Amino acid sequence: MEYSEKVMDHFMNPRNVGEIPNADGVGQVGNAKCGDIMKVFLKIDNDIIVDAKFQTFGCGAAVATSSMATELVRGKTVQEALQVTNRVVMEALDGLPPVKVHCSCLAEEALHAALWDYAEKKHMVIDGLKKPKADIHE
Ligand code: FES
């Protein structure tokens, strides 16, 4: 199995690891099959994601995709962040081996879970955001 240089870089030197105290949105999603867990923290000010951090208990691709996902959503509006799908994250990492695609889905779901939490706390609805699952089965 071959990993791109970018995947290796984000695995070896993950960006934005940690938690945000008093985060505006927190989302945690697990994958029931591999057992990996990802937690995303967002600081949102005036509809802009001013900070994003993550904690991932999981494989190298899970670490790399959460690192890249948090990098990509920083500075974006909530609506723009919804466009950061698992495909966008994978492309930014120059691809993932097919058996590792589910790791990028975990990053997307955890991001959506954090946005969902933000929307619930603010009593608002984010257009196009579906209620995320607590566990992925794939
Ligand atoms: Fe399951 Fe990577 S092996 S998230």
Short mmCIF file of C-alpha atoms and ligand atoms in Angstrom, two decimals:
data_model
loop_
_atom_site.label_atom_id
_atom_site.label_comp_id
_atom_site.label_asym_id
_atom_site.label_seq_id
_atom_site.Cartn_x
_atom_site.Cartn_y
_atom_site.Cartn_z
CA MET A 1 0.00 0.00 0.00
CA GLU A 2 1.35 3.41 -1.03
CA TYR A 3 0.67 6.64 0.80
CA SER A 4 1.28 10.06 -0.76
CA GLU A 5 3.90 12.37 0.68
CA LYS A 6 1.16 14.67 1.90
CA VAL A 7 -0.57 11.88 3.81
CA MET A 8 2.73 10.93 5.41
CA ASP A 9 3.46 14.55 6.28
CA HIS A 10 0.06 15.08 7.94
CA PHE A 11 0.41 11.77 9.76
CA MET A 12 3.92 12.51 11.04
CA ASN A 13 3.26 16.20 11.74
CA PRO A 14 -0.47 16.54 12.26
CA ARG A 15 -1.78 20.12 12.32
CA ASN A 16 -4.31 21.35 14.86
CA VAL A 17 -4.11 18.49 17.34
CA GLY A 18 -5.79 19.16 20.65
CA GLU A 19 -8.99 20.55 22.00
CA ILE A 20 -10.55 23.99 22.12
CA PRO A 21 -11.86 24.93 25.55
CA ASN A 22 -15.38 26.34 25.31
CA ALA A 23 -15.63 25.34 21.67
CA ASP A 24 -18.73 26.52 19.82
CA GLY A 25 -19.17 23.11 18.25
CA VAL A 26 -17.87 19.68 19.23
CA GLY A 27 -18.49 16.52 17.26
CA GLN A 28 -17.41 12.97 17.84
CA VAL A 29 -17.90 10.09 15.46
CA GLY A 30 -16.67 6.53 15.58
CA ASN A 31 -16.36 3.81 13.03
CA ALA A 32 -17.95 0.69 14.42
CA LYS A 33 -15.93 -1.61 12.16
CA CYS A 34 -12.36 -0.43 12.71
CA GLY A 35 -12.99 1.12 16.13
CA ASP A 36 -11.40 4.46 15.26
CA ILE A 37 -12.79 7.59 16.91
CA MET A 38 -12.49 11.20 15.81
CA LYS A 39 -13.41 14.32 17.71
CA VAL A 40 -13.52 17.79 16.14
CA PHE A 41 -13.67 21.14 17.96
CA LEU A 42 -14.70 24.37 16.24
CA LYS A 43 -14.49 27.98 17.32
CA ILE A 44 -16.94 29.97 15.26
CA ASP A 45 -17.17 33.74 15.30
CA ASN A 46 -19.71 35.57 13.18
CA ASP A 47 -20.26 32.53 10.98
CA ILE A 48 -16.51 32.15 10.36
CA ILE A 49 -14.57 29.14 11.62
CA VAL A 50 -11.73 30.91 13.36
CA ASP A 51 -10.19 27.79 14.89
CA ALA A 52 -10.48 24.04 14.38
CA LYS A 53 -8.79 21.28 16.32
CA PHE A 54 -9.09 17.53 16.53
CA GLN A 55 -8.31 14.48 18.59
CA THR A 56 -8.17 11.21 16.73
CA PHE A 57 -7.82 7.79 18.22
CA GLY A 58 -7.22 5.97 15.03
CA CYS A 59 -5.14 4.92 12.09
CA GLY A 60 -2.62 7.02 10.21
CA ALA A 61 -5.10 7.94 7.47
CA ALA A 62 -7.62 9.03 10.11
CA VAL A 63 -4.98 11.31 11.65
CA ALA A 64 -3.95 12.69 8.24
CA THR A 65 -7.53 13.33 7.10
CA SER A 66 -8.54 15.03 10.33
CA SER A 67 -5.40 17.17 10.17
CA MET A 68 -6.17 18.21 6.59
CA ALA A 69 -9.91 18.69 7.24
CA THR A 70 -9.22 21.08 10.13
CA GLU A 71 -6.69 22.97 7.98
CA LEU A 72 -9.20 23.31 5.14
CA VAL A 73 -12.11 24.63 7.23
CA ARG A 74 -10.13 27.28 9.10
CA GLY A 75 -11.15 30.73 7.92
CA LYS A 76 -14.17 29.40 6.05
CA THR A 77 -17.82 30.24 6.64
CA VAL A 78 -20.08 27.49 7.96
CA GLN A 79 -21.60 27.06 4.49
CA GLU A 80 -18.18 26.87 2.84
CA ALA A 81 -17.09 24.30 5.42
CA LEU A 82 -19.92 22.03 4.28
CA GLN A 83 -18.20 21.84 0.90
CA VAL A 84 -15.17 20.25 2.60
CA THR A 85 -16.30 16.72 1.86
CA ASN A 86 -14.24 13.58 2.25
CA ARG A 87 -13.41 13.80 -1.49
CA VAL A 88 -12.07 17.34 -1.07
CA VAL A 89 -9.95 16.20 1.88
CA MET A 90 -8.65 13.20 -0.06
CA GLU A 91 -7.78 15.35 -3.08
CA ALA A 92 -5.92 17.80 -0.84
CA LEU A 93 -3.89 14.83 0.43
CA ASP A 94 -3.18 13.61 -3.13
CA GLY A 95 -5.39 10.58 -2.60
CA LEU A 96 -5.76 7.61 -0.29
CA PRO A 97 -5.60 3.88 -0.98
CA PRO A 98 -9.13 2.49 -1.61
CA VAL A 99 -9.25 0.58 1.69
CA LYS A 100 -8.60 3.87 3.51
CA VAL A 101 -11.40 5.92 1.96
CA HIS A 102 -13.60 5.27 4.98
CA CYS A 103 -11.08 7.16 7.15
CA SER A 104 -11.80 10.33 5.17
CA CYS A 105 -15.54 9.75 5.65
CA LEU A 106 -14.93 9.74 9.39
CA ALA A 107 -13.31 13.19 9.09
CA GLU A 108 -16.31 14.52 7.14
CA GLU A 109 -18.79 13.09 9.63
CA ALA A 110 -16.89 14.44 12.64
CA LEU A 111 -16.79 17.89 11.05
CA HIS A 112 -20.52 17.70 10.34
CA ALA A 113 -21.17 16.54 13.90
CA ALA A 114 -19.32 19.60 15.23
CA LEU A 115 -21.32 21.89 12.93
CA TRP A 116 -24.53 20.18 14.01
CA ASP A 117 -23.63 20.75 17.66
CA TYR A 118 -22.92 24.42 16.90
CA ALA A 119 -26.30 24.80 15.17
CA GLU A 120 -28.12 23.14 18.07
CA LYS A 121 -26.43 25.40 20.61
CA LYS A 122 -27.37 28.45 18.53
CA HIS A 123 -30.90 27.15 17.87
CA MET A 124 -30.39 27.52 14.16
CA VAL A 125 -30.58 25.35 11.07
CA ILE A 126 -27.64 25.01 8.71
CA ASP A 127 -28.91 24.55 5.16
CA GLY A 128 -27.79 21.28 3.65
CA LEU A 129 -26.51 19.78 6.91
CA LYS A 130 -27.98 16.40 7.80
CA LYS A 131 -27.91 15.02 11.32
CA PRO A 132 -24.64 13.13 11.52
CA LYS A 133 -24.41 9.57 12.74
CA ALA A 134 -22.63 8.79 15.99
CA ASP A 135 -21.19 5.68 14.38
CA ILE A 136 -20.33 4.83 10.83
CA HIS A 137 -20.73 1.24 9.71
CA GLU A 138 -18.72 0.79 6.55
FE1 FES B 1 -10.80 3.15 10.28
FE2 FES B 1 -8.76 4.47 9.39
S1 FES B 1 -8.90 2.33 9.66
S2 FES B 1 -10.57 5.28 10.27
#
